[in-house]
mmCIF file of C-alpha atoms in Angstrom:
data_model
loop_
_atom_site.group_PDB
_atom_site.id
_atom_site.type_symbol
_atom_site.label_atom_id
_atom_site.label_comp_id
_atom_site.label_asym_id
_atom_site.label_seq_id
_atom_site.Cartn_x
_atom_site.Cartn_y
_atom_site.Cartn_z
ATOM 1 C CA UNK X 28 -25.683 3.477 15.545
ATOM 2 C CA UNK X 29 -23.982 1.524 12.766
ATOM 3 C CA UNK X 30 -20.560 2.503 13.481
ATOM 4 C CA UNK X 31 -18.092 2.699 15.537
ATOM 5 C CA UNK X 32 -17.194 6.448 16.811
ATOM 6 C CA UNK X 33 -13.613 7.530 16.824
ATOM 7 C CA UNK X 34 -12.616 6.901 20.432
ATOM 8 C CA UNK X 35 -13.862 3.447 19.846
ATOM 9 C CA UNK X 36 -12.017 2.379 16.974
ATOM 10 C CA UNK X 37 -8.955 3.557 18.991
ATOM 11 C CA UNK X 38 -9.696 1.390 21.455
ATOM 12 C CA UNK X 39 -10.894 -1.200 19.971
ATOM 13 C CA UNK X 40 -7.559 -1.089 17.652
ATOM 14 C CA UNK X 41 -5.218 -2.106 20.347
ATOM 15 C CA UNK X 42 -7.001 -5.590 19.981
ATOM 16 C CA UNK X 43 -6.706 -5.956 16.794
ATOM 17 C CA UNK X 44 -2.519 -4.825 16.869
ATOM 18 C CA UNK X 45 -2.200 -7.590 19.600
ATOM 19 C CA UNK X 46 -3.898 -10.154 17.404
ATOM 20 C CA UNK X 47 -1.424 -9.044 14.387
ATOM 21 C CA UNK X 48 1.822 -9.184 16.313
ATOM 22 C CA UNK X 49 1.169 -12.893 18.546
ATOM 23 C CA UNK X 50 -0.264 -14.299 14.599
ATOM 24 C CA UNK X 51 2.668 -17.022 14.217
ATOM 25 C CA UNK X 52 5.183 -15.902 12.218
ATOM 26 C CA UNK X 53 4.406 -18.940 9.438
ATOM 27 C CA UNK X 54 0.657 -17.657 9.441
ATOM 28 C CA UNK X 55 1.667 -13.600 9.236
ATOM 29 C CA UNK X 56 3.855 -14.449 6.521
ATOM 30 C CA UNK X 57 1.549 -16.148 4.283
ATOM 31 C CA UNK X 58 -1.458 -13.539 5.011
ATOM 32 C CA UNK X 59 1.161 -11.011 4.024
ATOM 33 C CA UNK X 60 2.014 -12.389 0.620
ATOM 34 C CA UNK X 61 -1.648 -12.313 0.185
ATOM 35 C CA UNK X 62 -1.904 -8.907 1.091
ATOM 36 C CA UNK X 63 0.669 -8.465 -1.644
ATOM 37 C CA UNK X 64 -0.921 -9.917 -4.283
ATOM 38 C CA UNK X 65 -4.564 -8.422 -3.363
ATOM 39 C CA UNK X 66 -2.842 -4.377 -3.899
ATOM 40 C CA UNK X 67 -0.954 -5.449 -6.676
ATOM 41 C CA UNK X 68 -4.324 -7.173 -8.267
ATOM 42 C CA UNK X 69 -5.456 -3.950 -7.952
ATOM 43 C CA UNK X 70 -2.561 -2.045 -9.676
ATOM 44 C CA UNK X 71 -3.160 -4.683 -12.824
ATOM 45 C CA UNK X 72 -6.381 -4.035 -12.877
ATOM 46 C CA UNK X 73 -6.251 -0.077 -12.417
ATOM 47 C CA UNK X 74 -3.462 0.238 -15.001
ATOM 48 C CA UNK X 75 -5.521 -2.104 -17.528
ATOM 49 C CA UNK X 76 -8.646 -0.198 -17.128
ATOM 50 C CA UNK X 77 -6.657 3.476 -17.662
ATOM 51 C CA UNK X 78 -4.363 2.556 -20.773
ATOM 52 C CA UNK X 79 -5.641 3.879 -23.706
ATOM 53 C CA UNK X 80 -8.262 6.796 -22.180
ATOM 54 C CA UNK X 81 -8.071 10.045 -23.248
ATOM 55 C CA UNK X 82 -7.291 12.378 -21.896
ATOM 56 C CA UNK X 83 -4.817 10.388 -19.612
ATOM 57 C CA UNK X 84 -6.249 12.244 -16.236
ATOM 58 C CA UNK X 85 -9.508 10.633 -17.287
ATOM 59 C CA UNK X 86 -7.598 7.256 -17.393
ATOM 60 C CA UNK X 87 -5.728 8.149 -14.342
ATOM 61 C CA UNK X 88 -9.197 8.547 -12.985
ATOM 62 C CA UNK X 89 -10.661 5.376 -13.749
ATOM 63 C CA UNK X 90 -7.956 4.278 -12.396
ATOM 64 C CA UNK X 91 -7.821 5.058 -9.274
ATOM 65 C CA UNK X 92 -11.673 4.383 -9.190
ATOM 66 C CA UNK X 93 -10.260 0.614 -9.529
ATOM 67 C CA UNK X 94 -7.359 0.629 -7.322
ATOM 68 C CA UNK X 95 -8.960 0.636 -3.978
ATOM 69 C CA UNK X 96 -10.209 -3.163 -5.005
ATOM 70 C CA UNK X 97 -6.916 -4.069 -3.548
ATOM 71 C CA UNK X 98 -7.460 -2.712 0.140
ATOM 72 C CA UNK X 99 -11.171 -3.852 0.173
ATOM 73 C CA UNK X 100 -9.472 -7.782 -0.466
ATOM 74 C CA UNK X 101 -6.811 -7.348 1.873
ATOM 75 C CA UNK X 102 -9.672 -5.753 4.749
ATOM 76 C CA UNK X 103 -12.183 -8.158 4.215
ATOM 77 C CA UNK X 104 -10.819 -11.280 2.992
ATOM 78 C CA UNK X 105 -7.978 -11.316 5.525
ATOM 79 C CA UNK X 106 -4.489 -10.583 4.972
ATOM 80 C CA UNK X 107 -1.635 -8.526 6.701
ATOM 81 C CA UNK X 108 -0.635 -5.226 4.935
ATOM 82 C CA UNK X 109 2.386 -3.342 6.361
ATOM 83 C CA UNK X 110 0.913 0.279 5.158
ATOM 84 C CA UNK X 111 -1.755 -0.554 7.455
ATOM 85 C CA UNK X 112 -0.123 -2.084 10.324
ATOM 86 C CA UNK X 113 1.556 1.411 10.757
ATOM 87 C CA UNK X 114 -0.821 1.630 12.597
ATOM 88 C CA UNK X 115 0.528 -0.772 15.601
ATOM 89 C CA UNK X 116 1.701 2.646 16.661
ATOM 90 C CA UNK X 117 -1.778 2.501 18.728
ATOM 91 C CA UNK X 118 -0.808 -0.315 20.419
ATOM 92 C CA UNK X 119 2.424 -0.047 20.930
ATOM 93 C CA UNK X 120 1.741 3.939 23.001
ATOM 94 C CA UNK X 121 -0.629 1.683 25.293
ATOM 95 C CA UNK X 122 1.992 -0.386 26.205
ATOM 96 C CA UNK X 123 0.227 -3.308 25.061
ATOM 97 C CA UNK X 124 2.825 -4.716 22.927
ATOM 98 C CA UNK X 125 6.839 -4.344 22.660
ATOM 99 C CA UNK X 126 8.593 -2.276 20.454
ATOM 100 C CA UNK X 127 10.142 -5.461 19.178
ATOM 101 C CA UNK X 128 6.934 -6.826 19.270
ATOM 102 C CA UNK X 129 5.786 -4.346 16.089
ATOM 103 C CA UNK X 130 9.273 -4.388 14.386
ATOM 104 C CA UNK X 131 9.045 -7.961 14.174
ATOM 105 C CA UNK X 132 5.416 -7.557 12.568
ATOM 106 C CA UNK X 133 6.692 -5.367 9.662
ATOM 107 C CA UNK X 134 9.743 -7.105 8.540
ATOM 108 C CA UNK X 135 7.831 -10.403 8.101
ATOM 109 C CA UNK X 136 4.427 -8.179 6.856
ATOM 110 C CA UNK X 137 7.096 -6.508 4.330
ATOM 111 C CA UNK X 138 8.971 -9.630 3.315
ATOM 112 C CA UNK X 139 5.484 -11.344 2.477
ATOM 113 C CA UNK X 140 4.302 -8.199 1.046
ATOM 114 C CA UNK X 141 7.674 -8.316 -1.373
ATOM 115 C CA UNK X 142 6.813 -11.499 -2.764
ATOM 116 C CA UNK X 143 3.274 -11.138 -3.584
ATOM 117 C CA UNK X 144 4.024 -7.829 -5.373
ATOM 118 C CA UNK X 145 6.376 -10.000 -7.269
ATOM 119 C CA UNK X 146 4.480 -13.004 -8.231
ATOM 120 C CA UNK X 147 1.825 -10.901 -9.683
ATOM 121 C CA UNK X 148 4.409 -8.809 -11.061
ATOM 122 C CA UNK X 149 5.953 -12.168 -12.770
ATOM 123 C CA UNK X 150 2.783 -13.364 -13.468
ATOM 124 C CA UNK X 151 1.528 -10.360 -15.765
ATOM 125 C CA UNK X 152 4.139 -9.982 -18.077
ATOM 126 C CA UNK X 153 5.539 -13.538 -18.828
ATOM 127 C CA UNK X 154 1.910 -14.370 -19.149
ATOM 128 C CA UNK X 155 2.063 -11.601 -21.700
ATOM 129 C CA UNK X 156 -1.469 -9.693 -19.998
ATOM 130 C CA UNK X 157 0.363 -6.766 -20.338
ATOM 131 C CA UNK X 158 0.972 -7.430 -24.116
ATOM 132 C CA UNK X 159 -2.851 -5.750 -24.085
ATOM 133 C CA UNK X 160 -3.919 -2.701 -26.505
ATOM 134 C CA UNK X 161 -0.958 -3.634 -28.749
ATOM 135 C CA UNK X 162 1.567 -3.667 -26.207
ATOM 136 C CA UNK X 163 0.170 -0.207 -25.044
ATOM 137 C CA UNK X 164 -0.152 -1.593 -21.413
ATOM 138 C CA UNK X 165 3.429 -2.457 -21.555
ATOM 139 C CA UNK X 166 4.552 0.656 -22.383
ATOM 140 C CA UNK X 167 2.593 2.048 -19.846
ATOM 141 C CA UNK X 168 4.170 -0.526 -16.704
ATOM 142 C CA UNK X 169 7.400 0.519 -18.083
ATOM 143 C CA UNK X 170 6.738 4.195 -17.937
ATOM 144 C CA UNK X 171 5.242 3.978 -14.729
ATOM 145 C CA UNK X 172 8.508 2.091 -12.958
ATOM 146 C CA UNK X 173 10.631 5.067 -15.112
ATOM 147 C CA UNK X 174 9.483 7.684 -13.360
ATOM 148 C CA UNK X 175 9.030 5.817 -9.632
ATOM 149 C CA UNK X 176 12.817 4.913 -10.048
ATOM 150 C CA UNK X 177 13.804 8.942 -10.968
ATOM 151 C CA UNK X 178 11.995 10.450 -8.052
ATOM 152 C CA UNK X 179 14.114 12.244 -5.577
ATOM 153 C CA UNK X 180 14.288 10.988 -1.762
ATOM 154 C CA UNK X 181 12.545 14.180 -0.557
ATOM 155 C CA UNK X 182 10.074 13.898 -3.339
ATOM 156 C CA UNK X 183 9.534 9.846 -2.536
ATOM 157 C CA UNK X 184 9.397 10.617 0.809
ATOM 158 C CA UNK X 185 6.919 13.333 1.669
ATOM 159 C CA UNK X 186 4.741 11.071 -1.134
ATOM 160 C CA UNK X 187 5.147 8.474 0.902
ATOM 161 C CA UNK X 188 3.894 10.695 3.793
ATOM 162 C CA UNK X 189 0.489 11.670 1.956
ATOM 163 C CA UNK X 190 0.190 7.710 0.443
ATOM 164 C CA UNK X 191 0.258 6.135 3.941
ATOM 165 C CA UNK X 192 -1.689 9.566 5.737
ATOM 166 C CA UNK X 193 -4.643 8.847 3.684
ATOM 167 C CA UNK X 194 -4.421 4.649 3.668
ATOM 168 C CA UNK X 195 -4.495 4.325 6.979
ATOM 169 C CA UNK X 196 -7.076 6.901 7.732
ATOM 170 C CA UNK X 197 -8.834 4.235 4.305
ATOM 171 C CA UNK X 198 -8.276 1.469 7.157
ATOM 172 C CA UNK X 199 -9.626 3.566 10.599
ATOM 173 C CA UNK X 200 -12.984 4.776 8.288
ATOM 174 C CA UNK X 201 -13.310 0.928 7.641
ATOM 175 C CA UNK X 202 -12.887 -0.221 11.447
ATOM 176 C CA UNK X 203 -16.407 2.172 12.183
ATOM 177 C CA UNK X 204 -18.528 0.468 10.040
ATOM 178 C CA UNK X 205 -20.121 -2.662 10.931
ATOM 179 C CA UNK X 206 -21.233 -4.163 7.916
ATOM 180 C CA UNK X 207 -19.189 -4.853 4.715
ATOM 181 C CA UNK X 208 -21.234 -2.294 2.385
ATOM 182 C CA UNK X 209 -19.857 0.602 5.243
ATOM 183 C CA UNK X 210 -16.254 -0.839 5.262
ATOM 184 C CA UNK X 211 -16.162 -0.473 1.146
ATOM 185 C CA UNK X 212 -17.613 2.955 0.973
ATOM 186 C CA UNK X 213 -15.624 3.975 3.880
ATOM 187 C CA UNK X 214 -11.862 3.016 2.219
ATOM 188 C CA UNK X 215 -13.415 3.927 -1.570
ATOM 189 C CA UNK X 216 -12.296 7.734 -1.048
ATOM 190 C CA UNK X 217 -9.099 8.082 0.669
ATOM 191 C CA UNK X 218 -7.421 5.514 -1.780
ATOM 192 C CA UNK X 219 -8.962 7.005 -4.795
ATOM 193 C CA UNK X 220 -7.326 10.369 -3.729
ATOM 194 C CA UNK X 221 -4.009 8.838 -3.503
ATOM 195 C CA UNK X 222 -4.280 7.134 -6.622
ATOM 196 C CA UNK X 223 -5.186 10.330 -8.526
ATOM 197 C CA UNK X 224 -2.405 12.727 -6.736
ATOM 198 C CA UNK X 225 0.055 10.063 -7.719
ATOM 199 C CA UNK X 226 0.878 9.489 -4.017
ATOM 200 C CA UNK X 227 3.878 6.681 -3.410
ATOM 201 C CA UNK X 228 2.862 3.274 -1.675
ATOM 202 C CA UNK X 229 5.088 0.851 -1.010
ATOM 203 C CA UNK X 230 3.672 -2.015 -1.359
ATOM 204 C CA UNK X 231 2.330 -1.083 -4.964
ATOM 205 C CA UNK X 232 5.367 -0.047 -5.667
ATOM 206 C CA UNK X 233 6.382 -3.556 -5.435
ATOM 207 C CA UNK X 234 4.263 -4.579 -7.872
ATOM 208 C CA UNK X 235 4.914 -1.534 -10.111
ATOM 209 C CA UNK X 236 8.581 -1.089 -10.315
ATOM 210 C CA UNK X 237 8.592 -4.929 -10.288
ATOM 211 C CA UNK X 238 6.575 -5.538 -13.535
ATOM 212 C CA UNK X 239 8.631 -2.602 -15.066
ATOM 213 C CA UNK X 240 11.458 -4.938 -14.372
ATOM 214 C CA UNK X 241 10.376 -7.720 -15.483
ATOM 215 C CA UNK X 242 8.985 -6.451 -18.932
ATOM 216 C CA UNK X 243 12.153 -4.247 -19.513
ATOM 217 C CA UNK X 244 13.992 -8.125 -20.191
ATOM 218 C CA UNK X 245 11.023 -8.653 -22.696
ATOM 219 C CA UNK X 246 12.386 -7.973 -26.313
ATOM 220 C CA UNK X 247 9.077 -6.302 -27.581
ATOM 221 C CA UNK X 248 7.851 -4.633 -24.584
ATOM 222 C CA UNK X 249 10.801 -2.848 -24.118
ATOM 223 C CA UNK X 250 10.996 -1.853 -28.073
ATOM 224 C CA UNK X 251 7.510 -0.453 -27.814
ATOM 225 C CA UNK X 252 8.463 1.175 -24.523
ATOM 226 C CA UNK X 253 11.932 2.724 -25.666
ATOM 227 C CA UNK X 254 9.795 3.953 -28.543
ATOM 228 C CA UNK X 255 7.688 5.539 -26.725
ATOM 229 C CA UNK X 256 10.701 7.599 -25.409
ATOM 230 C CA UNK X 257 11.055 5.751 -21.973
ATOM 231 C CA UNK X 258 14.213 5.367 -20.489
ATOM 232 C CA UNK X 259 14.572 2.391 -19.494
ATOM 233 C CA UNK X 260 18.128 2.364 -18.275
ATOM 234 C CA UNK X 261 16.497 3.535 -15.040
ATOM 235 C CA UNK X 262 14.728 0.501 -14.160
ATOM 236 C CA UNK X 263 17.216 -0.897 -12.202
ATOM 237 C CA UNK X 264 17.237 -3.162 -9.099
ATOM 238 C CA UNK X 265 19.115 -0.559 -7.744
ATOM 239 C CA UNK X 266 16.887 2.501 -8.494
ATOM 240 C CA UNK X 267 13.856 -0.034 -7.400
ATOM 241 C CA UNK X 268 15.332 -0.550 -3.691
ATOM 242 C CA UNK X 269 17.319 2.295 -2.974
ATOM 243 C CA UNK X 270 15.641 5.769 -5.347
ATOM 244 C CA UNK X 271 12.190 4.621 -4.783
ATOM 245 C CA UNK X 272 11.587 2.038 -1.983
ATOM 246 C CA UNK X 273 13.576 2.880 1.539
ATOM 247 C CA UNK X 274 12.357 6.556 1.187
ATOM 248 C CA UNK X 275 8.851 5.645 0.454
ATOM 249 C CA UNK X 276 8.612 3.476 3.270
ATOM 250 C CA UNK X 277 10.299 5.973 6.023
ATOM 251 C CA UNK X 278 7.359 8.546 4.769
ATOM 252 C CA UNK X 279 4.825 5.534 4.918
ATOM 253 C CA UNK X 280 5.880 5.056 8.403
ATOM 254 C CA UNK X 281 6.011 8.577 8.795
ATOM 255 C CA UNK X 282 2.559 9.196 7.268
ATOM 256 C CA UNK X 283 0.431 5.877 8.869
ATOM 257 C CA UNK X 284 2.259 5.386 12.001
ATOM 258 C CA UNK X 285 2.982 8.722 13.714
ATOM 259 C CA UNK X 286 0.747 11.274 11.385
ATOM 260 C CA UNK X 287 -2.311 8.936 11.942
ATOM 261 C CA UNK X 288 -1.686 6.138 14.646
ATOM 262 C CA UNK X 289 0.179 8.829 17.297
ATOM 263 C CA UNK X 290 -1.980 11.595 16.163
ATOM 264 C CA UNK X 291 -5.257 9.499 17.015
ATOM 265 C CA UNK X 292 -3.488 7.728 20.212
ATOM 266 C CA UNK X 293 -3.102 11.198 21.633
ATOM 267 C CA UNK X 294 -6.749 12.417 21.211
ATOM 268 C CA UNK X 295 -8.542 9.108 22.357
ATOM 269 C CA UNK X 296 -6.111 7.542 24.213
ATOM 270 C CA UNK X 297 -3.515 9.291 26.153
ATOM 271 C CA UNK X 298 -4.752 9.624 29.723
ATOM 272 C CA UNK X 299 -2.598 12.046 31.331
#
Protein backbone atom coordinates (compact mmCIF):
# COMPACT_ATOMS: atom_id res chain seq x y z
CA UNK A 1 0.00 0.00 0.00
CA UNK A 2 0.92 3.66 -0.45
CA UNK A 3 0.31 4.76 2.96
CA UNK A 4 0.87 4.49 6.11
CA UNK A 5 -2.21 2.98 8.29
CA UNK A 6 -3.16 4.68 11.48
CA UNK A 7 -1.32 2.60 14.07
CA UNK A 8 1.71 3.29 12.02
CA UNK A 9 1.77 6.86 11.82
CA UNK A 10 1.40 6.69 15.65
CA UNK A 11 4.26 4.94 15.88
CA UNK A 12 6.17 6.13 13.58
CA UNK A 13 5.34 9.78 15.15
CA UNK A 14 7.26 9.27 18.29
CA UNK A 15 10.38 9.50 15.91
CA UNK A 16 9.64 12.25 14.41
CA UNK A 17 8.68 14.24 18.14
CA UNK A 18 12.21 13.04 19.27
CA UNK A 19 13.85 14.50 16.18
CA UNK A 20 11.82 17.94 16.88
CA UNK A 21 12.67 18.30 20.54
CA UNK A 22 16.90 17.20 20.41
CA UNK A 23 16.86 19.86 16.87
CA UNK A 24 19.34 22.54 18.53
CA UNK A 25 17.65 25.22 19.80
CA UNK A 26 19.55 27.77 17.08
CA UNK A 27 18.28 25.32 14.24
CA UNK A 28 14.41 24.94 15.80
CA UNK A 29 14.32 28.52 16.01
CA UNK A 30 15.12 29.44 12.59
CA UNK A 31 12.86 26.47 11.02
CA UNK A 32 10.19 28.03 13.19
CA UNK A 33 10.35 31.54 11.83
CA UNK A 34 10.06 29.80 8.59
CA UNK A 35 7.16 28.02 9.55
CA UNK A 36 5.86 31.49 10.33
CA UNK A 37 6.30 33.05 7.34
CA UNK A 38 5.14 29.87 5.12
CA UNK A 39 1.19 30.16 7.09
CA UNK A 40 1.29 33.68 6.98
CA UNK A 41 2.30 33.50 3.00
CA UNK A 42 -0.64 31.74 2.89
CA UNK A 43 -2.96 34.20 4.78
CA UNK A 44 -1.56 37.04 2.09
CA UNK A 45 -2.25 35.09 -0.47
CA UNK A 46 -5.81 33.73 0.70
CA UNK A 47 -6.94 37.23 1.71
CA UNK A 48 -5.63 38.68 -1.79
CA UNK A 49 -7.35 36.10 -3.78
CA UNK A 50 -10.95 36.64 -1.66
CA UNK A 51 -11.10 40.60 -1.58
CA UNK A 52 -13.36 41.82 -3.90
CA UNK A 53 -15.63 38.36 -4.67
CA UNK A 54 -19.05 38.42 -4.40
CA UNK A 55 -20.77 37.17 -2.57
CA UNK A 56 -18.07 37.31 0.26
CA UNK A 57 -18.70 33.37 1.23
CA UNK A 58 -17.60 32.80 -2.35
CA UNK A 59 -14.42 34.87 -1.52
CA UNK A 60 -14.19 33.30 1.81
CA UNK A 61 -14.17 30.18 -0.27
CA UNK A 62 -11.47 30.81 -2.53
CA UNK A 63 -9.93 31.57 0.19
CA UNK A 64 -9.60 29.00 2.10
CA UNK A 65 -9.01 26.95 -1.18
CA UNK A 66 -5.55 29.03 -0.97
CA UNK A 67 -4.76 28.94 2.59
CA UNK A 68 -3.66 25.42 3.02
CA UNK A 69 -0.46 26.56 0.67
CA UNK A 70 0.94 27.51 3.97
CA UNK A 71 0.91 23.96 5.73
CA UNK A 72 1.93 22.16 2.44
CA UNK A 73 5.44 24.68 2.71
CA UNK A 74 5.87 24.23 6.22
CA UNK A 75 5.30 19.94 5.69
CA UNK A 76 7.33 19.60 2.84
CA UNK A 77 9.88 22.17 2.69
CA UNK A 78 10.82 21.80 6.35
CA UNK A 79 10.01 23.99 9.10
CA UNK A 80 8.72 23.69 12.79
CA UNK A 81 5.03 24.73 13.37
CA UNK A 82 3.80 24.81 17.00
CA UNK A 83 -0.04 23.93 15.89
CA UNK A 84 1.48 20.87 14.72
CA UNK A 85 3.92 19.96 17.26
CA UNK A 86 0.81 19.61 19.59
CA UNK A 87 1.19 16.78 18.63
CA UNK A 88 4.49 15.85 20.83
CA UNK A 89 1.66 14.75 23.05
CA UNK A 90 2.44 11.22 21.23
CA UNK A 91 5.68 11.21 22.34
CA UNK A 92 5.66 12.55 25.33
CA UNK A 93 2.60 9.47 26.67
CA UNK A 94 5.46 6.96 25.45
CA UNK A 95 7.76 8.28 27.67
CA UNK A 96 10.09 8.98 25.01
CA UNK A 97 10.73 12.48 25.75
CA UNK A 98 10.37 14.85 29.01
CA UNK A 99 7.70 17.00 29.73
CA UNK A 100 10.29 19.73 29.69
CA UNK A 101 11.55 18.23 26.80
CA UNK A 102 8.11 19.39 24.70
CA UNK A 103 7.64 22.69 26.68
CA UNK A 104 10.92 23.70 25.65
CA UNK A 105 9.93 22.81 21.89
CA UNK A 106 6.91 25.20 21.87
CA UNK A 107 8.21 28.26 23.45
CA UNK A 108 11.13 28.43 20.96
CA UNK A 109 8.55 26.88 17.95
CA UNK A 110 6.17 29.90 19.18
CA UNK A 111 8.80 32.60 19.56
CA UNK A 112 10.06 31.76 15.88
CA UNK A 113 6.59 31.35 14.80
CA UNK A 114 5.94 35.17 16.30
CA UNK A 115 8.45 36.64 14.20
CA UNK A 116 7.76 35.19 10.92
CA UNK A 117 4.06 36.11 11.29
CA UNK A 118 5.50 39.50 11.79
CA UNK A 119 7.96 40.01 9.10
CA UNK A 120 5.44 39.08 6.58
CA UNK A 121 3.05 41.04 8.43
CA UNK A 122 5.66 44.15 8.12
CA UNK A 123 6.49 43.24 4.88
CA UNK A 124 2.86 43.51 3.26
CA UNK A 125 1.76 46.68 4.29
CA UNK A 126 4.88 49.02 4.32
CA UNK A 127 5.48 47.46 0.98
CA UNK A 128 2.02 48.79 0.34
CA UNK A 129 0.74 44.95 -1.30
CA UNK A 130 -2.10 45.45 0.64
CA UNK A 131 -2.75 48.93 -0.97
CA UNK A 132 -4.39 46.30 -3.77
CA UNK A 133 -8.10 46.76 -5.29
CA UNK A 134 -7.93 50.43 -4.21
CA UNK A 135 -6.99 49.87 -0.80
CA UNK A 136 -9.87 47.24 -0.63
CA UNK A 137 -7.34 44.60 0.72
CA UNK A 138 -6.51 46.96 3.43
CA UNK A 139 -9.69 47.39 4.56
CA UNK A 140 -10.18 43.93 4.56
CA UNK A 141 -6.66 43.06 6.98
CA UNK A 142 -8.05 45.67 9.14
CA UNK A 143 -11.47 44.19 9.42
CA UNK A 144 -10.20 40.90 9.82
CA UNK A 145 -7.77 41.86 13.06
CA UNK A 146 -11.26 43.93 14.30
CA UNK A 147 -13.14 41.21 14.81
CA UNK A 148 -10.13 38.55 16.00
CA UNK A 149 -9.35 41.24 18.73
CA UNK A 150 -13.43 41.42 19.89
CA UNK A 151 -13.89 37.72 20.23
CA UNK A 152 -14.70 36.49 23.65
CA UNK A 153 -12.22 33.95 25.53
CA UNK A 154 -14.84 31.16 25.38
CA UNK A 155 -15.57 32.02 21.82
CA UNK A 156 -11.49 32.19 20.96
CA UNK A 157 -11.08 29.29 22.76
CA UNK A 158 -13.39 26.49 21.72
CA UNK A 159 -12.26 28.07 17.98
CA UNK A 160 -9.11 27.41 18.85
CA UNK A 161 -10.24 23.85 19.78
CA UNK A 162 -11.85 23.10 16.21
CA UNK A 163 -8.64 25.19 14.35
CA UNK A 164 -5.97 22.93 15.92
CA UNK A 165 -8.62 19.50 15.95
CA UNK A 166 -8.70 19.63 12.29
CA UNK A 167 -4.75 20.91 11.60
CA UNK A 168 -3.32 18.37 13.21
CA UNK A 169 -5.54 15.63 12.00
CA UNK A 170 -4.23 18.05 8.20
CA UNK A 171 -0.65 16.88 9.59
CA UNK A 172 -1.47 12.87 10.70
CA UNK A 173 -3.46 12.45 6.97
CA UNK A 174 -0.07 13.82 5.57
CA UNK A 175 2.32 11.40 7.67
CA UNK A 176 0.25 8.20 5.64
CA UNK A 177 1.09 9.14 2.42
CA UNK A 178 4.30 8.40 0.92
CA UNK A 179 4.67 10.54 -1.89
CA UNK A 180 4.27 14.37 -2.01
CA UNK A 181 1.03 14.35 -4.40
CA UNK A 182 -0.69 12.10 -1.17
CA UNK A 183 0.73 14.51 1.53
CA UNK A 184 -1.01 17.67 -0.48
CA UNK A 185 -4.32 16.06 -1.06
CA UNK A 186 -4.25 14.63 2.31
CA UNK A 187 -3.85 18.30 4.36
CA UNK A 188 -6.02 20.14 1.27
CA UNK A 189 -9.40 19.33 3.26
CA UNK A 190 -9.09 19.69 6.87
CA UNK A 191 -7.47 23.25 6.45
CA UNK A 192 -9.93 24.33 3.90
CA UNK A 193 -12.70 23.50 6.50
CA UNK A 194 -11.12 25.61 9.05
CA UNK A 195 -10.59 28.35 6.84
CA UNK A 196 -14.26 28.46 5.75
CA UNK A 197 -15.85 27.98 9.48
CA UNK A 198 -13.63 30.85 10.45
CA UNK A 199 -11.82 28.58 12.95
CA UNK A 200 -8.92 30.55 15.17
CA UNK A 201 -5.14 29.55 14.54
CA UNK A 202 -2.60 30.94 16.23
CA UNK A 203 -0.05 31.20 14.29
CA UNK A 204 -2.18 33.01 11.49
CA UNK A 205 -3.33 34.98 13.84
CA UNK A 206 0.06 36.32 14.08
CA UNK A 207 0.16 37.32 10.84
CA UNK A 208 -3.46 38.60 10.84
CA UNK A 209 -3.88 40.70 13.85
CA UNK A 210 -0.26 41.73 13.09
CA UNK A 211 -0.83 43.30 9.59
CA UNK A 212 -4.07 44.85 11.09
CA UNK A 213 -1.59 46.53 13.32
CA UNK A 214 0.63 47.55 11.27
CA UNK A 215 -1.76 49.12 8.57
CA UNK A 216 -3.97 50.75 11.34
CA UNK A 217 -0.52 53.37 11.71
CA UNK A 218 -0.93 53.80 7.83
CA UNK A 219 -2.78 57.21 7.21
CA UNK A 220 -4.84 55.88 4.15
CA UNK A 221 -5.41 52.40 5.05
CA UNK A 222 -6.88 53.21 8.10
CA UNK A 223 -9.15 56.14 6.39
CA UNK A 224 -10.45 53.60 3.93
CA UNK A 225 -10.84 51.12 6.78
CA UNK A 226 -12.62 53.54 9.37
CA UNK A 227 -14.79 54.25 6.35
CA UNK A 228 -15.71 51.22 5.88
CA UNK A 229 -17.14 51.32 9.49
CA UNK A 230 -14.23 49.34 11.20
CA UNK A 231 -13.30 50.06 14.51
CA UNK A 232 -10.16 50.30 14.71
CA UNK A 233 -9.66 51.35 18.29
CA UNK A 234 -9.69 47.59 18.87
CA UNK A 235 -6.57 46.73 17.25
CA UNK A 236 -4.54 46.98 20.04
CA UNK A 237 -1.36 45.18 21.22
CA UNK A 238 -3.31 44.47 24.02
CA UNK A 239 -6.48 42.97 22.41
CA UNK A 240 -3.78 41.10 19.96
CA UNK A 241 -2.01 39.18 23.01
CA UNK A 242 -4.40 38.96 25.62
CA UNK A 243 -8.51 38.93 23.70
CA UNK A 244 -7.30 36.86 20.91
CA UNK A 245 -3.93 35.03 21.34
CA UNK A 246 -3.49 33.17 25.00
CA UNK A 247 -7.08 31.76 24.57
CA UNK A 248 -6.54 30.61 21.10
CA UNK A 249 -3.55 28.87 21.93
CA UNK A 250 -4.93 26.99 25.28
CA UNK A 251 -7.83 25.62 22.72
CA UNK A 252 -4.99 24.89 20.08
CA UNK A 253 -3.34 22.89 22.68
CA UNK A 254 -6.51 21.70 23.72
CA UNK A 255 -7.68 20.79 20.19
CA UNK A 256 -4.05 19.24 18.59
CA UNK A 257 -2.49 17.96 21.64
CA UNK A 258 -5.03 16.12 23.82
CA UNK A 259 -8.26 15.99 21.28
CA UNK A 260 -5.93 14.47 18.56
CA UNK A 261 -2.37 13.47 19.92
CA UNK A 262 -3.96 11.72 23.40
CA UNK A 263 -6.99 10.64 21.59
CA UNK A 264 -4.79 8.70 18.90
CA UNK A 265 -2.00 7.68 21.67
CA UNK A 266 -4.78 5.84 23.44
CA UNK A 267 -6.13 3.79 20.46
CA UNK A 268 -2.66 2.78 18.90
CA UNK A 269 -0.52 3.13 21.56
CA UNK A 270 -1.45 2.60 25.08
CA UNK A 271 -0.58 -0.98 25.99
CA UNK A 272 -2.27 -1.68 29.11
Amino acid sequence: MNLFSPAEIAKNYINIGKGKVNTPIPKMLLMAVMAGTFIALGGVGATTAAVGVEPASVGKLIGACIFPGGLTMVLLAGSELFTGNCLLTIPLLEKEIKVSGMLKNWVVVYLGNFIGGLLVAAGVVFSHQISLFDNGMAVSVLSTAAGKCTLSFGDAFIRGIFCNFLVCLAVWISFAAKDVAGKIIGLFFPIMIFVVCGFEHSVANMYYIGAGIFAKGVPAYAEAAAAAGVNLDVITWGNFLGTNLIPVTLGNIVGGGICVGCVYWFIYLERR
